[in-house]
mmCIF file of C-alpha atoms in Angstrom:
data_model
loop_
_atom_site.group_PDB
_atom_site.id
_atom_site.type_symbol
_atom_site.label_atom_id
_atom_site.label_comp_id
_atom_site.label_asym_id
_atom_site.label_seq_id
_atom_site.Cartn_x
_atom_site.Cartn_y
_atom_site.Cartn_z
ATOM 1 C CA LEU M 1 -11.398 38.334 17.241
ATOM 2 C CA HIS M 2 -11.774 39.412 13.581
ATOM 3 C CA LEU M 3 -11.391 35.865 12.333
ATOM 4 C CA ASP M 4 -12.367 35.656 8.509
ATOM 5 C CA PHE M 5 -15.121 33.385 7.563
ATOM 6 C CA PRO M 6 -14.007 29.980 6.563
ATOM 7 C CA GLU M 7 -14.467 28.596 3.189
ATOM 8 C CA ASN M 8 -16.798 25.517 4.805
ATOM 9 C CA GLY M 9 -18.478 24.549 8.015
ATOM 10 C CA ASN M 10 -16.499 21.497 8.700
ATOM 11 C CA LEU M 11 -15.205 22.196 12.257
ATOM 12 C CA GLN M 12 -12.842 19.095 12.208
ATOM 13 C CA ARG M 13 -9.839 21.771 12.499
ATOM 14 C CA TRP M 14 -11.245 22.922 15.788
ATOM 15 C CA ALA M 15 -11.252 19.056 16.948
ATOM 16 C CA PHE M 16 -7.877 18.461 15.951
ATOM 17 C CA GLN M 17 -6.982 21.683 18.251
ATOM 18 C CA GLY M 18 -8.521 19.957 21.063
ATOM 19 C CA VAL M 19 -12.303 21.272 21.031
ATOM 20 C CA LEU M 20 -14.756 18.161 21.711
ATOM 21 C CA LEU M 21 -17.832 19.025 19.383
ATOM 22 C CA LEU M 22 -20.313 16.864 21.260
ATOM 23 C CA ASN M 23 -24.090 17.030 20.974
ATOM 24 C CA SER M 24 -26.423 15.794 23.768
ATOM 25 C CA VAL M 25 -28.073 13.597 21.636
ATOM 26 C CA LEU M 26 -25.973 12.016 18.843
ATOM 27 C CA THR M 27 -28.474 10.925 16.577
ATOM 28 C CA VAL M 28 -31.911 12.383 14.795
ATOM 29 C CA LYS M 29 -34.649 11.269 12.308
ATOM 30 C CA GLU M 30 -34.753 13.394 9.186
ATOM 31 C CA ASN M 31 -36.758 16.529 9.701
ATOM 32 C CA LEU M 32 -37.759 15.954 13.224
ATOM 33 C CA PRO M 33 -35.587 17.619 15.742
ATOM 34 C CA ASN M 34 -35.098 15.959 19.256
ATOM 35 C CA SER M 35 -36.831 12.823 17.911
ATOM 36 C CA HIS M 36 -33.717 10.477 19.545
ATOM 37 C CA ALA M 37 -33.962 12.548 22.666
ATOM 38 C CA HIS M 38 -35.773 9.710 24.844
ATOM 39 C CA LEU M 39 -33.116 7.034 23.802
ATOM 40 C CA GLY M 40 -30.648 7.612 26.266
ATOM 41 C CA TRP M 41 -27.948 9.704 24.697
ATOM 42 C CA GLU M 42 -27.686 12.366 27.467
ATOM 43 C CA GLN M 43 -26.599 9.864 30.058
ATOM 44 C CA PHE M 44 -23.988 8.535 27.616
ATOM 45 C CA THR M 45 -22.651 12.334 26.451
ATOM 46 C CA ILE M 46 -22.512 13.184 30.219
ATOM 47 C CA ALA M 47 -20.277 10.266 30.897
ATOM 48 C CA ALA M 48 -18.195 11.151 27.927
ATOM 49 C CA ARG M 49 -17.759 14.673 28.896
ATOM 50 C CA GLN M 50 -16.751 13.504 32.451
ATOM 51 C CA ILE M 51 -14.301 11.231 31.037
ATOM 52 C CA GLY M 52 -12.791 14.089 29.091
ATOM 53 C CA ALA M 53 -12.464 16.493 32.193
ATOM 54 C CA ARG M 54 -10.867 13.637 34.057
ATOM 55 C CA TYR M 55 -7.987 12.953 32.060
ATOM 56 C CA ARG M 56 -7.292 16.203 30.029
ATOM 57 C CA ASN M 57 -5.125 17.452 32.777
ATOM 58 C CA ALA M 58 -3.262 14.130 32.725
ATOM 59 C CA VAL M 59 -2.009 14.255 29.046
ATOM 60 C CA PRO M 60 -1.170 17.514 27.131
ATOM 61 C CA ARG M 61 -4.029 18.698 25.201
ATOM 62 C CA GLY M 62 -2.223 18.292 21.942
ATOM 63 C CA MET M 63 -1.788 14.718 22.494
ATOM 64 C CA ILE M 64 -4.875 13.561 24.291
ATOM 65 C CA GLN M 65 -7.140 14.554 21.182
ATOM 66 C CA TYR M 66 -5.444 11.939 19.002
ATOM 67 C CA PHE M 67 -6.121 8.996 21.248
ATOM 68 C CA PRO M 68 -9.460 7.121 20.277
ATOM 69 C CA PRO M 69 -12.057 7.457 22.845
ATOM 70 C CA ASN M 70 -13.263 3.773 22.389
ATOM 71 C CA TRP M 71 -10.069 2.557 24.227
ATOM 72 C CA LEU M 72 -10.312 5.036 27.108
ATOM 73 C CA PRO M 73 -12.285 2.838 29.442
ATOM 74 C CA LEU M 74 -9.285 0.100 29.035
ATOM 75 C CA ILE M 75 -6.542 2.256 29.503
ATOM 76 C CA ALA M 76 -7.332 5.787 30.676
ATOM 77 C CA HIS M 77 -6.261 4.627 34.128
ATOM 78 C CA GLU M 78 -2.482 4.810 33.042
ATOM 79 C CA PHE M 79 -2.803 8.417 32.387
ATOM 80 C CA GLU M 80 -3.184 9.219 36.172
ATOM 81 C CA LYS M 81 -0.018 7.509 36.977
ATOM 82 C CA PRO M 82 3.070 9.830 37.868
ATOM 83 C CA TYR M 83 5.275 7.892 34.992
ATOM 84 C CA ALA M 84 2.281 8.826 32.320
ATOM 85 C CA THR M 85 2.508 12.434 33.265
ATOM 86 C CA ALA M 86 6.149 12.779 32.795
ATOM 87 C CA LEU M 87 6.078 10.864 29.399
ATOM 88 C CA PHE M 88 3.455 12.961 27.873
ATOM 89 C CA GLU M 89 5.138 16.157 29.081
ATOM 90 C CA ALA M 90 8.374 14.785 27.746
ATOM 91 C CA VAL M 91 7.043 13.524 24.470
ATOM 92 C CA ALA M 92 4.985 16.867 23.925
ATOM 93 C CA ASN M 93 8.168 19.026 24.362
ATOM 94 C CA GLU M 94 9.961 16.933 22.018
ATOM 95 C CA TYR M 95 7.172 17.428 19.428
ATOM 96 C CA SER M 96 7.244 21.298 20.274
ATOM 97 C CA GLN M 97 10.965 21.670 20.113
ATOM 98 C CA LEU M 98 11.598 19.360 17.057
ATOM 99 C CA PRO M 99 8.237 19.153 15.121
ATOM 100 C CA ASP M 100 9.772 17.629 12.026
ATOM 101 C CA GLN M 101 12.182 15.425 13.425
ATOM 102 C CA ILE M 102 10.079 13.276 16.035
ATOM 103 C CA PHE M 103 8.076 10.288 14.356
ATOM 104 C CA PRO M 104 5.615 9.377 13.666
ATOM 105 C CA PRO M 105 3.640 12.832 13.256
ATOM 106 C CA ALA M 106 1.549 13.881 16.433
ATOM 107 C CA GLU M 107 -1.554 13.169 14.656
ATOM 108 C CA GLU M 108 -0.702 9.737 13.981
ATOM 109 C CA LEU M 109 0.833 8.872 17.406
ATOM 110 C CA PHE M 110 -2.083 6.559 18.416
ATOM 111 C CA SER M 111 -3.023 5.030 14.914
ATOM 112 C CA ALA M 112 -2.637 1.488 16.315
ATOM 113 C CA PHE M 113 -5.579 2.169 18.619
ATOM 114 C CA ARG M 114 -7.584 4.372 16.194
ATOM 115 C CA TYR M 115 -7.955 1.695 13.698
ATOM 116 C CA CYS M 116 -8.014 -1.365 15.643
ATOM 117 C CA ASN M 117 -11.389 -1.514 17.585
ATOM 118 C CA PRO M 118 -10.969 -3.161 21.233
ATOM 119 C CA ASN M 119 -14.112 -5.192 20.666
ATOM 120 C CA ASP M 120 -12.615 -6.704 17.431
ATOM 121 C CA LEU M 121 -9.274 -7.348 18.919
ATOM 122 C CA LYS M 122 -7.714 -10.806 17.932
ATOM 123 C CA VAL M 123 -4.020 -10.546 17.788
ATOM 124 C CA VAL M 124 -1.254 -7.983 18.959
ATOM 125 C CA ILE M 125 1.954 -7.679 17.159
ATOM 126 C CA VAL M 126 4.691 -5.848 18.982
ATOM 127 C CA GLY M 127 7.522 -3.866 17.457
ATOM 128 C CA GLN M 128 10.298 -1.861 18.879
ATOM 129 C CA ASP M 129 9.918 1.535 18.038
ATOM 130 C CA PRO M 130 8.823 3.569 14.912
ATOM 131 C CA TYR M 131 11.017 3.681 11.785
ATOM 132 C CA PRO M 132 13.520 6.581 12.327
ATOM 133 C CA THR M 133 13.336 7.476 8.524
ATOM 134 C CA LYS M 134 11.202 10.432 7.640
ATOM 135 C CA GLY M 135 8.133 9.386 5.708
ATOM 136 C CA TYR M 136 8.081 5.770 7.176
ATOM 137 C CA ALA M 137 6.554 5.665 10.713
ATOM 138 C CA HIS M 138 2.562 6.452 10.953
ATOM 139 C CA GLY M 139 1.724 4.950 14.255
ATOM 140 C CA MET M 140 1.452 1.236 13.663
ATOM 141 C CA SER M 141 4.253 -1.215 14.238
ATOM 142 C CA PHE M 142 5.899 -2.590 11.061
ATOM 143 C CA SER M 143 3.674 -0.684 8.729
ATOM 144 C CA VAL M 144 4.551 2.333 6.595
ATOM 145 C CA ALA M 145 2.536 4.927 4.703
ATOM 146 C CA GLU M 146 1.248 4.252 1.027
ATOM 147 C CA SER M 147 3.437 6.728 -0.044
ATOM 148 C CA THR M 148 6.680 4.983 1.130
ATOM 149 C CA LYS M 149 8.119 3.426 -2.103
ATOM 150 C CA LYS M 150 10.834 1.265 -0.235
ATOM 151 C CA ILE M 151 9.330 -1.550 1.965
ATOM 152 C CA PRO M 152 11.511 -1.884 5.072
ATOM 153 C CA LYS M 153 13.385 -5.062 5.628
ATOM 154 C CA SER M 154 11.530 -6.061 8.852
ATOM 155 C CA LEU M 155 8.190 -5.784 6.882
ATOM 156 C CA LYS M 156 9.515 -7.379 3.531
ATOM 157 C CA ASN M 157 10.554 -10.496 5.797
ATOM 158 C CA ILE M 158 7.079 -10.597 7.195
ATOM 159 C CA PHE M 159 5.410 -10.538 3.673
ATOM 160 C CA THR M 160 8.064 -13.136 2.563
ATOM 161 C CA GLU M 161 7.031 -15.579 5.286
ATOM 162 C CA LEU M 162 3.249 -14.969 4.570
ATOM 163 C CA HIS M 163 4.009 -15.835 1.155
ATOM 164 C CA LEU M 164 5.966 -18.737 1.725
ATOM 165 C CA ASP M 165 3.700 -20.289 4.347
ATOM 166 C CA LEU M 166 0.224 -19.266 3.235
ATOM 167 C CA HIS M 167 0.714 -18.210 -0.320
ATOM 168 C CA LEU M 168 -0.278 -14.833 -0.192
ATOM 169 C CA ASP M 169 0.541 -12.339 -2.833
ATOM 170 C CA PHE M 170 2.889 -9.487 -1.763
ATOM 171 C CA PRO M 171 0.839 -6.403 -1.284
ATOM 172 C CA GLU M 172 1.036 -3.199 -3.217
ATOM 173 C CA ASN M 173 2.352 -1.060 -0.367
ATOM 174 C CA GLY M 174 3.272 -1.610 3.264
ATOM 175 C CA ASN M 175 0.482 -0.021 4.934
ATOM 176 C CA LEU M 176 -0.941 -2.406 7.200
ATOM 177 C CA GLN M 177 -4.266 -0.685 8.021
ATOM 178 C CA ARG M 178 -6.189 -3.197 6.448
ATOM 179 C CA TRP M 179 -4.908 -5.701 9.130
ATOM 180 C CA ALA M 180 -5.758 -3.203 12.111
ATOM 181 C CA PHE M 181 -9.175 -3.101 10.549
ATOM 182 C CA GLN M 182 -9.565 -7.006 11.123
ATOM 183 C CA GLY M 183 -8.439 -6.768 15.038
ATOM 184 C CA VAL M 184 -4.589 -6.754 14.866
ATOM 185 C CA LEU M 185 -3.118 -4.295 17.195
ATOM 186 C CA LEU M 186 0.048 -2.902 15.502
ATOM 187 C CA LEU M 187 1.864 -1.775 18.757
ATOM 188 C CA ASN M 188 5.485 -0.769 19.273
ATOM 189 C CA SER M 189 6.906 -0.961 22.644
ATOM 190 C CA VAL M 190 7.861 2.664 22.330
ATOM 191 C CA LEU M 191 5.616 5.038 20.383
ATOM 192 C CA THR M 192 8.040 7.903 19.432
ATOM 193 C CA VAL M 193 11.569 8.122 17.961
ATOM 194 C CA LYS M 194 13.865 10.803 17.087
ATOM 195 C CA GLU M 195 14.882 10.953 13.451
ATOM 196 C CA ASN M 196 17.870 8.828 12.331
ATOM 197 C CA LEU M 197 18.043 7.675 16.070
ATOM 198 C CA PRO M 198 16.726 4.436 16.727
ATOM 199 C CA ASN M 199 15.609 3.825 20.425
ATOM 200 C CA SER M 200 16.288 7.545 21.354
ATOM 201 C CA HIS M 201 12.760 7.637 23.302
ATOM 202 C CA ALA M 202 13.096 4.159 25.062
ATOM 203 C CA HIS M 203 14.016 5.983 28.168
ATOM 204 C CA LEU M 204 11.106 8.037 28.490
ATOM 205 C CA GLY M 205 8.601 5.530 29.786
ATOM 206 C CA TRP M 206 6.640 4.400 26.849
ATOM 207 C CA GLU M 207 7.397 0.640 27.979
#
């Protein structure tokens, strides 16, 4: 293929393109190859490969790579349903045709699941759909990226109520990732939107 040698050996870029880089055994002791081969990793990794093989055809590869595997046992059965196949095909087509006008960016589509461990889940906060303003949406309801200077009115109202009720200080930015890490699933009813067109993807089947 005559590919140039990369600057480093980090293959994360392959993973982002849909390559599952999975060892049969996931841990090892220093300087002792195969030292954890007896712990049972092989059974786990075989199951992981089977799950991946089962669902990779149901969801476009460019999207399934971003879905966190720890949620798959809870929700992957939905991927097999006809509505889900149509939904993911439509969304993948939107990203393909309008890559800079569909929010959030594809790699942040499932951020609500990525940053909230299902074992830690305590609260679900449901929003409508992502902010349709460029640079705002990053995959979690009401949350905005740290680089967003102007906090949206809906999020400002939340911070105001927290201040009035619980005397919490206003945060420095509107990124609610810290909430997700504490077990808050920040989930929109519709996970994607076209730029400047609220509810533009409400008909695709996200609900």
